[in-house]
Amino acid sequence: MATVTSYGAAKVVTGSCHLLAIEHGPRILIDCGMFQGPEEDRNYSAFDFDPSEIDYLLITHAHLDHVGRIPKLVKEGFNGVIYATEATRDISEIILLDSAKIMKEDYKTNFKKEQRRGKEGEVREPLYDEDDVEASFDLVWHYPEYDNSSLIQEGLKVTFRDAGHILGAAFIEITYKEDNVEQTIVFSGDIGNDNDLVMEDLEKCTHANYLYVESTYGDRNHKDIEASIVEFKRVIIDTLRDWGNVLIPSFAVERTQEILCILKEMHDRKELPHCKIFLDSPMATRATEVYNNHSDLLSQQCQDYKKRDGTVFDFEDLVYTPDVEGSRAINEVDTRAIIIAGSGMCTGGRIIHHFKNRLWNPKNAVIFVGYQAVGTLGRHIVDGARWVKIFHEDILIKASIHTINGFSAHADQDAIIKWISKMEDLYRVYLIHGEEDKQVILRSVIENALGKKAHIVEPEEVIYLG
Ligand code: ZN
């Protein structure tokens, strides 16, 4: 009998890693993500399976919590074949190289700090380096297109379908034969919302015997995106009219492209007062390039922009400043600059420099458009801090602070239920990638509204399919 074991994203939202073992058949890993936040230490433990015995790695999408441990997997013996959409491969390279760079910088900083205390021997080495990342891309990769099934070996077929979450994201249908009976198991990865500005809608899934589904927002429905866009535009217009500047801390992949789309639309409709927009992030610049290269996978509006302008995101007021000189030159702009920079939670990156230069000015505004985790500088500001310490200097916050919550790349409860309701032959639903209190709520909705059995997967619990 086939089994699935979840080595991550079981009762938590990070570290996605699920092993499907088909009896007398191959061992297939679905995602190999990094644990983040309070779970971070788990990245440093050895895998609870032998990476060299994995035959296939299927990647749902390129977020760090789904791909972040792939170089470690390769370093520890994985030599199998990887399946991912081409866009996922391209975004993964950006994400993994950035992750290696951050770990290297953190290591250097911690080493120096501990050296002063004579404890440098206790500093943890990075999980992997840039060479390990490159080695992952030297393995054999296949790039399935959405909806085209790949027969990966006799009796084993995989189909990637558009998950509408970030560029290249897929939910994966795996069909295998056991005792001559065909079974289909679906792994959702992360599924997106309908009406996303940049991505296409989540595709329907009409057949599944078993479903592993994410439950990040299984307990709630999102605020209306339209209302959030109106609020976002209002802050921009009011601040610029008052000759202030707008700072937007943003994640490089997906949220930045959404923000660019809104600004481009404002520009098109002449809603945007005269200003300069700076995308001040080398990583977001690269990610935007990849989005532009794969524009055929994006929303109709993005495809229309590409057709009309030859580019999805560019317009005359937008300036990319990937290099340091360009970034520094932004400091010379006194008024009416919109600065989009990383990191998304203000834990590092260029946004910190812009905060130092502009948070003190009451004419300026900061717009938070993404989740801010506890313990980050972003969260500290969102929670109402009056002062922040930046580069050993106390800065009084006089800029106005705005939090806009309606942007989300994840399906909410209604969207998850609607998606599952279309699946025929569904025997059981397994909830992963969510916190337990939210999963309990989603489980009862699935059982009551859909009449399907649902189970909250425990870490390393072996689930027998059949
Ligand atoms: Zn994701």
Tab-separated table of C-alpha atoms and ligand atoms in Angstrom:
chain	number	residue	atom	x	y	z
A	1	MET	CA	0.000	0.000	0.000
A	2	ALA	CA	1.283	3.509	-0.806
A	3	THR	CA	2.117	5.762	2.093
A	4	VAL	CA	2.642	9.486	2.600
A	5	THR	CA	4.761	10.906	5.405
A	6	SER	CA	4.956	14.639	6.085
A	7	TYR	CA	8.392	15.745	7.232
A	8	GLY	CA	7.380	19.401	7.387
A	9	ALA	CA	4.303	21.649	7.112
A	10	ALA	CA	2.415	19.326	9.458
A	11	LYS	CA	0.537	21.516	11.963
A	12	VAL	CA	2.874	24.389	10.941
A	13	VAL	CA	3.055	26.610	7.874
A	14	THR	CA	6.695	26.133	6.912
A	15	GLY	CA	9.123	23.361	5.935
A	16	SER	CA	6.866	21.689	3.330
A	17	CYS	CA	8.212	18.206	2.603
A	18	HIS	CA	6.040	15.149	1.915
A	19	LEU	CA	7.252	11.702	0.914
A	20	LEU	CA	4.985	9.507	-1.214
A	21	ALA	CA	6.263	5.929	-1.234
A	22	ILE	CA	4.565	3.616	-3.691
A	23	GLU	CA	4.753	-0.053	-2.755
A	24	HIS	CA	7.313	-1.821	-4.966
A	25	GLY	CA	7.621	1.531	-6.749
A	26	PRO	CA	9.431	4.833	-6.581
A	27	ARG	CA	9.834	7.209	-3.674
A	28	ILE	CA	8.613	10.689	-4.564
A	29	LEU	CA	9.283	13.807	-2.533
A	30	ILE	CA	6.857	16.690	-2.908
A	31	ASP	CA	8.673	19.940	-2.003
A	32	CYS	CA	11.657	20.340	0.287
A	33	GLY	CA	11.114	23.646	2.020
A	34	MET	CA	12.799	25.515	4.782
A	35	PHE	CA	11.374	25.874	8.274
A	36	GLN	CA	11.050	29.549	9.197
A	37	GLY	CA	10.397	31.571	12.347
A	38	PRO	CA	10.107	29.569	15.588
A	39	GLU	CA	10.646	26.272	13.705
A	40	GLU	CA	13.957	27.413	12.184
A	41	ASP	CA	16.194	25.086	14.219
A	42	ARG	CA	14.628	22.067	12.540
A	43	ASN	CA	16.498	22.921	9.313
A	44	TYR	CA	19.738	21.871	10.929
A	45	SER	CA	18.639	18.306	11.815
A	46	ALA	CA	19.409	15.481	9.419
A	47	PHE	CA	16.531	14.434	7.158
A	48	ASP	CA	14.461	11.614	8.681
A	49	PHE	CA	14.773	9.692	5.420
A	50	ASP	CA	17.698	8.863	3.192
A	51	PRO	CA	17.935	11.574	0.476
A	52	SER	CA	19.840	9.160	-1.796
A	53	GLU	CA	16.804	6.835	-1.887
A	54	ILE	CA	14.459	9.491	-3.308
A	55	ASP	CA	13.766	8.893	-7.016
A	56	TYR	CA	11.824	12.048	-7.895
A	57	LEU	CA	11.414	15.507	-6.434
A	58	LEU	CA	8.278	17.377	-7.505
A	59	ILE	CA	8.207	21.098	-6.693
A	60	THR	CA	4.866	22.890	-6.321
A	61	HIS	CA	6.314	26.424	-6.277
A	62	ALA	CA	9.353	28.529	-5.519
A	63	HIS	CA	8.605	30.019	-2.088
A	64	LEU	CA	11.417	29.375	0.395
A	65	ASP	CA	9.181	27.265	2.645
A	66	HIS	CA	8.712	24.889	-0.324
A	67	VAL	CA	12.190	24.873	-1.927
A	68	GLY	CA	14.585	26.154	0.773
A	69	ARG	CA	16.154	22.819	1.746
A	70	ILE	CA	16.689	21.464	-1.788
A	71	PRO	CA	20.443	22.306	-1.790
A	72	LYS	CA	20.756	20.533	1.570
A	73	LEU	CA	18.908	17.522	0.102
A	74	VAL	CA	21.349	17.451	-2.815
A	75	LYS	CA	24.339	17.944	-0.529
A	76	GLU	CA	23.198	14.952	1.517
A	77	GLY	CA	22.853	12.560	-1.385
A	78	PHE	CA	19.757	13.263	-3.490
A	79	ASN	CA	20.578	12.484	-7.086
A	80	GLY	CA	17.143	11.889	-8.576
A	81	VAL	CA	15.095	13.696	-11.184
A	82	ILE	CA	13.328	17.004	-10.503
A	83	TYR	CA	9.984	18.077	-11.972
A	84	ALA	CA	8.919	21.742	-11.763
A	85	THR	CA	7.473	24.301	-14.149
A	86	GLU	CA	10.128	26.343	-15.919
A	87	ALA	CA	8.975	29.516	-14.134
A	88	THR	CA	9.321	27.757	-10.769
A	89	ARG	CA	12.848	26.776	-11.688
A	90	ASP	CA	13.720	30.376	-12.595
A	91	ILE	CA	12.221	31.863	-9.423
A	92	SER	CA	13.788	29.084	-7.286
A	93	GLU	CA	17.239	30.058	-8.475
A	94	ILE	CA	16.704	33.656	-7.308
A	95	ILE	CA	15.229	32.556	-3.970
A	96	LEU	CA	17.906	29.944	-3.209
A	97	LEU	CA	20.860	32.153	-4.138
A	98	ASP	CA	19.443	34.882	-1.912
A	99	SER	CA	18.951	32.377	0.910
A	100	ALA	CA	22.602	31.208	0.615
A	101	LYS	CA	23.743	34.847	0.654
A	102	ILE	CA	21.696	35.722	3.751
A	103	MET	CA	22.975	32.641	5.620
A	104	LYS	CA	26.562	33.564	4.724
A	105	GLU	CA	26.098	37.155	5.954
A	106	ASP	CA	24.381	35.995	9.161
A	107	TYR	CA	27.217	33.569	9.785
A	108	LYS	CA	29.853	36.299	9.401
A	109	THR	CA	27.965	38.698	11.717
A	110	ASN	CA	27.372	36.041	14.389
A	111	PHE	CA	30.958	34.804	14.141
A	112	LYS	CA	32.296	38.322	14.824
A	113	LYS	CA	29.851	38.834	17.692
A	114	GLU	CA	30.722	35.517	19.353
A	115	GLN	CA	34.430	35.951	18.663
A	116	ARG	CA	34.437	38.873	21.095
A	117	ARG	CA	33.054	36.473	23.729
A	118	GLY	CA	35.512	33.713	22.748
A	119	LYS	CA	32.635	31.496	21.599
A	120	GLU	CA	33.049	31.585	17.820
A	121	GLY	CA	33.242	27.772	17.753
A	122	GLU	CA	29.552	27.611	18.673
A	123	VAL	CA	28.322	29.589	15.671
A	124	ARG	CA	26.272	27.431	13.326
A	125	GLU	CA	27.579	27.057	9.760
A	126	PRO	CA	25.226	28.017	6.884
A	127	LEU	CA	23.034	25.120	5.700
A	128	TYR	CA	24.534	25.464	2.237
A	129	ASP	CA	26.386	27.895	-0.017
A	130	GLU	CA	26.044	29.225	-3.589
A	131	ASP	CA	27.927	26.197	-4.990
A	132	ASP	CA	25.419	23.842	-3.384
A	133	VAL	CA	22.616	25.876	-4.976
A	134	GLU	CA	24.275	25.602	-8.395
A	135	ALA	CA	24.760	21.839	-7.865
A	136	SER	CA	20.983	21.502	-7.412
A	137	PHE	CA	20.447	23.035	-10.847
A	138	ASP	CA	22.998	20.636	-12.379
A	139	LEU	CA	20.721	17.665	-11.711
A	140	VAL	CA	18.224	16.444	-14.300
A	141	TRP	CA	15.204	18.782	-14.415
A	142	HIS	CA	11.997	18.349	-16.394
A	143	TYR	CA	9.677	21.279	-17.000
A	144	PRO	CA	6.081	20.131	-17.363
A	145	GLU	CA	3.613	22.625	-18.780
A	146	TYR	CA	0.297	23.142	-17.044
A	147	ASP	CA	-2.265	20.437	-17.889
A	148	ASN	CA	0.157	18.300	-19.945
A	149	SER	CA	0.572	14.975	-18.144
A	150	SER	CA	4.058	13.458	-17.934
A	151	LEU	CA	4.444	9.707	-17.740
A	152	ILE	CA	7.445	9.608	-15.466
A	153	GLN	CA	7.661	5.857	-15.470
A	154	GLU	CA	5.378	2.924	-16.307
A	155	GLY	CA	2.161	3.333	-14.307
A	156	LEU	CA	3.113	6.698	-12.836
A	157	LYS	CA	1.805	9.949	-14.260
A	158	VAL	CA	2.064	13.514	-12.943
A	159	THR	CA	0.066	16.547	-14.016
A	160	PHE	CA	0.880	20.098	-12.947
A	161	ARG	CA	-2.046	22.513	-12.902
A	162	ASP	CA	-2.160	26.259	-12.327
A	163	ALA	CA	-2.440	27.003	-8.602
A	164	GLY	CA	-2.766	30.781	-9.154
A	165	HIS	CA	-0.519	31.455	-6.152
A	166	ILE	CA	2.765	32.873	-7.497
A	167	LEU	CA	4.417	32.655	-10.906
A	168	GLY	CA	4.841	28.989	-11.908
A	169	ALA	CA	2.954	27.623	-8.892
A	170	ALA	CA	1.198	24.315	-9.432
A	171	PHE	CA	-0.939	21.824	-7.653
A	172	ILE	CA	0.196	18.379	-8.635
A	173	GLU	CA	-1.943	15.372	-9.507
A	174	ILE	CA	-0.079	12.068	-9.174
A	175	THR	CA	-1.690	8.978	-10.659
A	176	TYR	CA	-0.211	5.573	-9.887
A	177	LYS	CA	-1.281	1.978	-10.217
A	178	GLU	CA	-1.386	-0.434	-7.323
A	179	ASP	CA	-2.718	-3.981	-7.801
A	180	ASN	CA	-3.936	-2.764	-11.167
A	181	VAL	CA	-6.117	-0.126	-9.551
A	182	GLU	CA	-5.452	3.484	-10.535
A	183	GLN	CA	-5.296	6.002	-7.678
A	184	THR	CA	-4.888	9.775	-7.863
A	185	ILE	CA	-3.428	11.820	-5.077
A	186	VAL	CA	-3.329	15.612	-5.308
A	187	PHE	CA	-0.891	17.886	-3.477
A	188	SER	CA	-2.182	21.449	-3.428
A	189	GLY	CA	1.104	23.232	-2.672
A	190	ASP	CA	-0.172	26.732	-1.907
A	191	ILE	CA	-3.298	27.708	-3.772
A	192	GLY	CA	-4.176	31.272	-4.712
A	193	ASN	CA	-7.169	33.534	-4.823
A	194	ASP	CA	-9.426	34.284	-7.725
A	195	ASN	CA	-9.248	37.945	-8.845
A	196	ASP	CA	-5.507	38.121	-8.189
A	197	LEU	CA	-4.033	41.123	-10.004
A	198	VAL	CA	-1.046	39.312	-11.467
A	199	MET	CA	-1.863	35.605	-11.480
A	200	GLU	CA	-4.495	33.604	-13.332
A	201	ASP	CA	-7.262	32.054	-11.237
A	202	LEU	CA	-6.763	28.763	-9.420
A	203	GLU	CA	-7.559	25.956	-11.837
A	204	LYS	CA	-10.325	23.469	-11.161
A	205	CYS	CA	-9.416	19.964	-10.013
A	206	THR	CA	-12.071	17.497	-11.046
A	207	HIS	CA	-10.638	14.173	-9.939
A	208	ALA	CA	-8.791	13.125	-6.811
A	209	ASN	CA	-8.979	10.077	-4.560
A	210	TYR	CA	-6.802	11.649	-1.888
A	211	LEU	CA	-6.069	15.333	-1.351
A	212	TYR	CA	-3.289	16.977	0.640
A	213	VAL	CA	-4.426	20.568	0.977
A	214	GLU	CA	-2.896	23.678	2.493
A	215	SER	CA	-4.897	25.328	5.276
A	216	THR	CA	-3.005	28.580	5.951
A	217	TYR	CA	-6.223	30.646	6.032
A	218	GLY	CA	-8.609	27.754	6.575
A	219	ASP	CA	-10.335	29.566	9.417
A	220	ARG	CA	-11.301	32.816	7.676
A	221	ASN	CA	-12.178	34.796	4.593
A	222	HIS	CA	-10.044	37.649	3.323
A	223	LYS	CA	-10.952	41.281	3.238
A	224	ASP	CA	-12.058	42.410	-0.176
A	225	ILE	CA	-9.043	43.102	-2.413
A	226	GLU	CA	-10.878	45.991	-4.122
A	227	ALA	CA	-11.255	47.853	-0.806
A	228	SER	CA	-7.541	47.341	-0.096
A	229	ILE	CA	-6.580	48.747	-3.492
A	230	VAL	CA	-8.737	51.831	-2.888
A	231	GLU	CA	-7.070	52.344	0.514
A	232	PHE	CA	-3.610	51.861	-0.998
A	233	LYS	CA	-4.284	54.398	-3.747
A	234	ARG	CA	-5.682	56.929	-1.266
A	235	VAL	CA	-2.507	56.860	0.897
A	236	ILE	CA	-0.315	57.232	-2.200
A	237	ILE	CA	-2.288	60.156	-3.628
A	238	ASP	CA	-2.653	62.008	-0.302
A	239	THR	CA	1.044	61.650	0.557
A	240	LEU	CA	2.297	62.745	-2.868
A	241	ARG	CA	-0.111	65.709	-3.000
A	242	ASP	CA	1.336	66.809	0.318
A	243	TRP	CA	4.827	66.589	-1.264
A	244	GLY	CA	5.773	63.582	0.892
A	245	ASN	CA	7.398	60.268	-0.015
A	246	VAL	CA	5.991	56.756	0.243
A	247	LEU	CA	8.012	53.777	1.494
A	248	ILE	CA	6.716	50.291	0.729
A	249	PRO	CA	8.545	47.322	2.279
A	250	SER	CA	7.771	44.461	-0.064
A	251	PHE	CA	8.540	40.797	-0.724
A	252	ALA	CA	10.492	40.414	-3.962
A	253	VAL	CA	8.268	37.756	-5.491
A	254	GLU	CA	4.582	38.368	-6.224
A	255	ARG	CA	3.727	41.239	-3.839
A	256	THR	CA	6.177	43.595	-5.593
A	257	GLN	CA	4.699	42.725	-8.992
A	258	GLU	CA	1.172	43.297	-7.656
A	259	ILE	CA	2.184	46.725	-6.339
A	260	LEU	CA	3.797	47.598	-9.687
A	261	CYS	CA	0.583	46.616	-11.473
A	262	ILE	CA	-1.518	48.908	-9.274
A	263	LEU	CA	0.904	51.813	-9.770
A	264	LYS	CA	0.965	51.237	-13.522
A	265	GLU	CA	-2.815	51.242	-13.600
A	266	MET	CA	-2.863	54.507	-11.598
A	267	HIS	CA	-0.402	55.986	-14.063
A	268	ASP	CA	-2.536	54.822	-16.999
A	269	ARG	CA	-5.657	56.392	-15.537
A	270	LYS	CA	-3.768	59.575	-14.658
A	271	GLU	CA	-4.554	59.072	-10.964
A	272	LEU	CA	-0.901	59.250	-9.998
A	273	PRO	CA	0.458	62.729	-9.155
A	274	HIS	CA	3.776	63.483	-10.837
A	275	CYS	CA	6.380	61.331	-9.036
A	276	LYS	CA	9.277	58.889	-9.411
A	277	ILE	CA	8.877	55.253	-8.448
A	278	PHE	CA	11.987	53.337	-7.420
A	279	LEU	CA	12.141	49.554	-7.296
A	280	ASP	CA	15.170	49.515	-5.036
A	281	SER	CA	15.885	45.802	-4.771
A	282	PRO	CA	18.209	43.670	-6.897
A	283	MET	CA	16.205	40.566	-6.010
A	284	ALA	CA	12.814	42.103	-6.828
A	285	THR	CA	14.277	43.462	-10.083
A	286	ARG	CA	15.370	39.944	-11.095
A	287	ALA	CA	12.028	38.450	-10.035
A	288	THR	CA	10.136	41.095	-12.042
A	289	GLU	CA	12.248	40.186	-15.079
A	290	VAL	CA	11.300	36.512	-14.680
A	291	TYR	CA	7.608	37.453	-14.355
A	292	ASN	CA	7.933	39.513	-17.520
A	293	ASN	CA	9.613	36.608	-19.361
A	294	HIS	CA	6.751	34.273	-18.458
A	295	SER	CA	3.975	36.789	-19.101
A	296	ASP	CA	1.883	34.129	-20.892
A	297	LEU	CA	1.206	32.645	-17.423
A	298	LEU	CA	-0.037	35.920	-15.923
A	299	SER	CA	-3.467	37.534	-15.619
A	300	GLN	CA	-5.265	38.925	-18.656
A	301	GLN	CA	-4.446	42.488	-17.585
A	302	CYS	CA	-0.715	41.663	-17.450
A	303	GLN	CA	-0.881	39.989	-20.859
A	304	ASP	CA	-2.644	43.062	-22.243
A	305	TYR	CA	0.127	45.296	-20.870
A	306	LYS	CA	2.722	43.069	-22.543
A	307	LYS	CA	0.907	43.259	-25.866
A	308	ARG	CA	0.459	47.028	-25.668
A	309	ASP	CA	3.833	48.068	-24.198
A	310	GLY	CA	6.125	45.116	-24.962
A	311	THR	CA	6.597	44.798	-21.212
A	312	VAL	CA	4.247	43.920	-18.369
A	313	PHE	CA	5.451	46.151	-15.569
A	314	ASP	CA	7.490	49.047	-16.984
A	315	PHE	CA	6.140	52.558	-17.430
A	316	GLU	CA	7.831	55.927	-17.678
A	317	ASP	CA	7.864	56.883	-13.968
A	318	LEU	CA	9.359	53.550	-12.833
A	319	VAL	CA	13.112	53.287	-12.220
A	320	TYR	CA	14.966	50.104	-11.283
A	321	THR	CA	17.985	50.649	-9.038
A	322	PRO	CA	19.639	47.243	-8.664
A	323	ASP	CA	23.140	48.679	-8.159
A	324	VAL	CA	24.364	50.536	-5.083
A	325	GLU	CA	25.036	53.898	-6.796
A	326	GLY	CA	21.495	54.083	-8.143
A	327	SER	CA	20.140	53.171	-4.744
A	328	ARG	CA	22.197	55.874	-2.999
A	329	ALA	CA	21.055	58.465	-5.534
A	330	ILE	CA	17.472	58.008	-4.305
A	331	ASN	CA	18.537	59.886	-1.165
A	332	GLU	CA	18.882	63.032	-3.304
A	333	VAL	CA	15.169	62.941	-4.152
A	334	ASP	CA	13.468	65.143	-1.571
A	335	THR	CA	9.833	64.799	-2.437
A	336	ARG	CA	7.360	62.645	-4.318
A	337	ALA	CA	9.333	59.423	-4.415
A	338	ILE	CA	7.672	56.043	-4.038
A	339	ILE	CA	10.299	53.583	-2.846
A	340	ILE	CA	9.651	49.843	-2.965
A	341	ALA	CA	12.404	47.908	-1.231
A	342	GLY	CA	13.091	44.709	0.704
A	343	SER	CA	13.080	42.994	2.942
A	344	GLY	CA	9.361	42.461	3.234
A	345	MET	CA	9.436	42.325	7.046
A	346	CYS	CA	12.258	44.911	7.353
A	347	THR	CA	14.683	42.401	8.869
A	348	GLY	CA	17.441	43.672	6.555
A	349	GLY	CA	17.909	45.027	3.047
A	350	ARG	CA	17.698	48.528	1.635
A	351	ILE	CA	14.378	49.464	3.255
A	352	ILE	CA	16.343	49.961	6.492
A	353	HIS	CA	18.431	52.743	4.885
A	354	HIS	CA	15.293	54.452	3.601
A	355	PHE	CA	13.700	54.193	7.039
A	356	LYS	CA	16.765	55.886	8.539
A	357	ASN	CA	16.546	58.723	6.013
A	358	ARG	CA	12.802	59.266	5.945
A	359	LEU	CA	10.921	57.906	8.978
A	360	TRP	CA	11.469	61.148	10.916
A	361	ASN	CA	9.524	63.249	8.400
A	362	PRO	CA	5.771	63.648	9.112
A	363	LYS	CA	5.092	64.276	5.409
A	364	ASN	CA	6.184	60.711	4.549
A	365	ALA	CA	4.162	57.512	4.699
A	366	VAL	CA	5.026	53.831	5.113
A	367	ILE	CA	2.630	51.281	3.645
A	368	PHE	CA	2.904	47.696	4.889
A	369	VAL	CA	1.374	45.378	2.301
A	370	GLY	CA	2.467	42.008	3.685
A	371	TYR	CA	2.412	39.916	6.817
A	372	GLN	CA	4.820	41.095	9.547
A	373	ALA	CA	5.982	38.276	11.842
A	374	VAL	CA	6.426	38.789	15.574
A	375	GLY	CA	9.952	39.939	16.440
A	376	THR	CA	10.638	41.734	13.142
A	377	LEU	CA	11.272	45.479	12.780
A	378	GLY	CA	8.215	45.669	10.519
A	379	ARG	CA	5.982	44.233	13.232
A	380	HIS	CA	7.494	46.588	15.809
A	381	ILE	CA	6.536	49.597	13.667
A	382	VAL	CA	3.094	48.216	12.782
A	383	ASP	CA	2.447	47.699	16.501
A	384	GLY	CA	2.936	51.419	17.107
A	385	ALA	CA	6.587	51.948	18.079
A	386	ARG	CA	7.433	55.664	18.545
A	387	TRP	CA	11.191	55.143	18.188
A	388	VAL	CA	13.331	52.646	16.327
A	389	LYS	CA	17.047	52.039	16.557
A	390	ILE	CA	18.606	51.884	13.088
A	391	PHE	CA	22.373	51.527	12.610
A	392	HIS	CA	22.954	52.488	16.281
A	393	GLU	CA	20.875	55.641	15.903
A	394	ASP	CA	17.504	56.356	17.519
A	395	ILE	CA	14.991	57.526	14.940
A	396	LEU	CA	11.735	59.140	15.987
A	397	ILE	CA	8.897	57.861	13.809
A	398	LYS	CA	6.896	60.795	12.510
A	399	ALA	CA	5.911	59.342	9.152
A	400	SER	CA	2.371	57.981	8.994
A	401	ILE	CA	2.153	54.183	9.178
A	402	HIS	CA	-0.438	52.253	7.172
A	403	THR	CA	-1.153	48.542	7.179
A	404	ILE	CA	-3.155	47.185	4.274
A	405	ASN	CA	-4.224	43.605	4.899
A	406	GLY	CA	-6.270	42.640	1.870
A	407	PHE	CA	-3.375	41.408	-0.284
A	408	SER	CA	-2.939	37.663	-0.034
A	409	ALA	CA	-1.558	35.035	-2.349
A	410	HIS	CA	-3.430	32.305	-0.460
A	411	ALA	CA	-6.952	31.024	-0.934
A	412	ASP	CA	-9.272	31.748	1.995
A	413	GLN	CA	-11.775	29.327	3.525
A	414	ASP	CA	-14.510	29.863	0.922
A	415	ALA	CA	-12.009	29.445	-1.928
A	416	ILE	CA	-10.567	26.226	-0.452
A	417	ILE	CA	-14.041	24.749	0.049
A	418	LYS	CA	-15.150	25.744	-3.466
A	419	TRP	CA	-12.005	24.135	-4.920
A	420	ILE	CA	-12.479	20.859	-3.029
A	421	SER	CA	-16.201	20.723	-3.871
A	422	LYS	CA	-15.418	20.139	-7.569
A	423	MET	CA	-13.356	16.996	-6.933
A	424	GLU	CA	-15.068	13.756	-7.830
A	425	ASP	CA	-14.198	10.380	-6.270
A	426	LEU	CA	-12.610	12.092	-3.275
A	427	TYR	CA	-12.170	9.603	-0.468
A	428	ARG	CA	-10.264	11.607	2.098
A	429	VAL	CA	-8.784	15.066	2.673
A	430	TYR	CA	-5.535	15.548	4.567
A	431	LEU	CA	-4.846	18.986	6.017
A	432	ILE	CA	-1.296	20.286	5.911
A	433	HIS	CA	0.472	23.672	5.868
A	434	GLY	CA	-1.542	25.346	8.604
A	435	GLU	CA	-1.655	26.012	12.310
A	436	GLU	CA	-3.708	23.502	14.257
A	437	ASP	CA	-6.382	25.906	15.554
A	438	LYS	CA	-7.133	26.997	11.992
A	439	GLN	CA	-7.051	23.400	10.718
A	440	VAL	CA	-9.640	22.306	13.288
A	441	ILE	CA	-12.030	24.954	11.916
A	442	LEU	CA	-11.392	24.003	8.282
A	443	ARG	CA	-11.795	20.293	9.078
A	444	SER	CA	-15.271	20.866	10.492
A	445	VAL	CA	-16.300	22.949	7.464
A	446	ILE	CA	-15.071	20.228	5.080
A	447	GLU	CA	-16.916	17.560	7.056
A	448	ASN	CA	-20.130	19.545	7.501
A	449	ALA	CA	-20.396	21.422	4.217
A	450	LEU	CA	-18.902	18.802	1.898
A	451	GLY	CA	-19.569	15.595	3.821
A	452	LYS	CA	-15.956	14.475	3.314
A	453	LYS	CA	-13.670	12.958	5.893
A	454	ALA	CA	-10.745	15.229	6.761
A	455	HIS	CA	-7.671	14.515	8.829
A	456	ILE	CA	-5.086	16.853	10.351
A	457	VAL	CA	-1.681	15.367	9.551
A	458	GLU	CA	0.787	14.968	12.431
A	459	PRO	CA	4.524	15.507	11.842
A	460	GLU	CA	6.034	12.287	10.474
A	461	GLU	CA	2.748	10.445	10.721
A	462	VAL	CA	2.656	7.612	8.164
A	463	ILE	CA	-0.614	7.817	6.216
A	464	TYR	CA	-1.671	4.624	4.371
A	465	LEU	CA	-3.543	5.350	1.177
A	466	GLY	CA	-6.205	2.761	0.532
B	1	ZN	ZN	3.723	29.812	-1.159
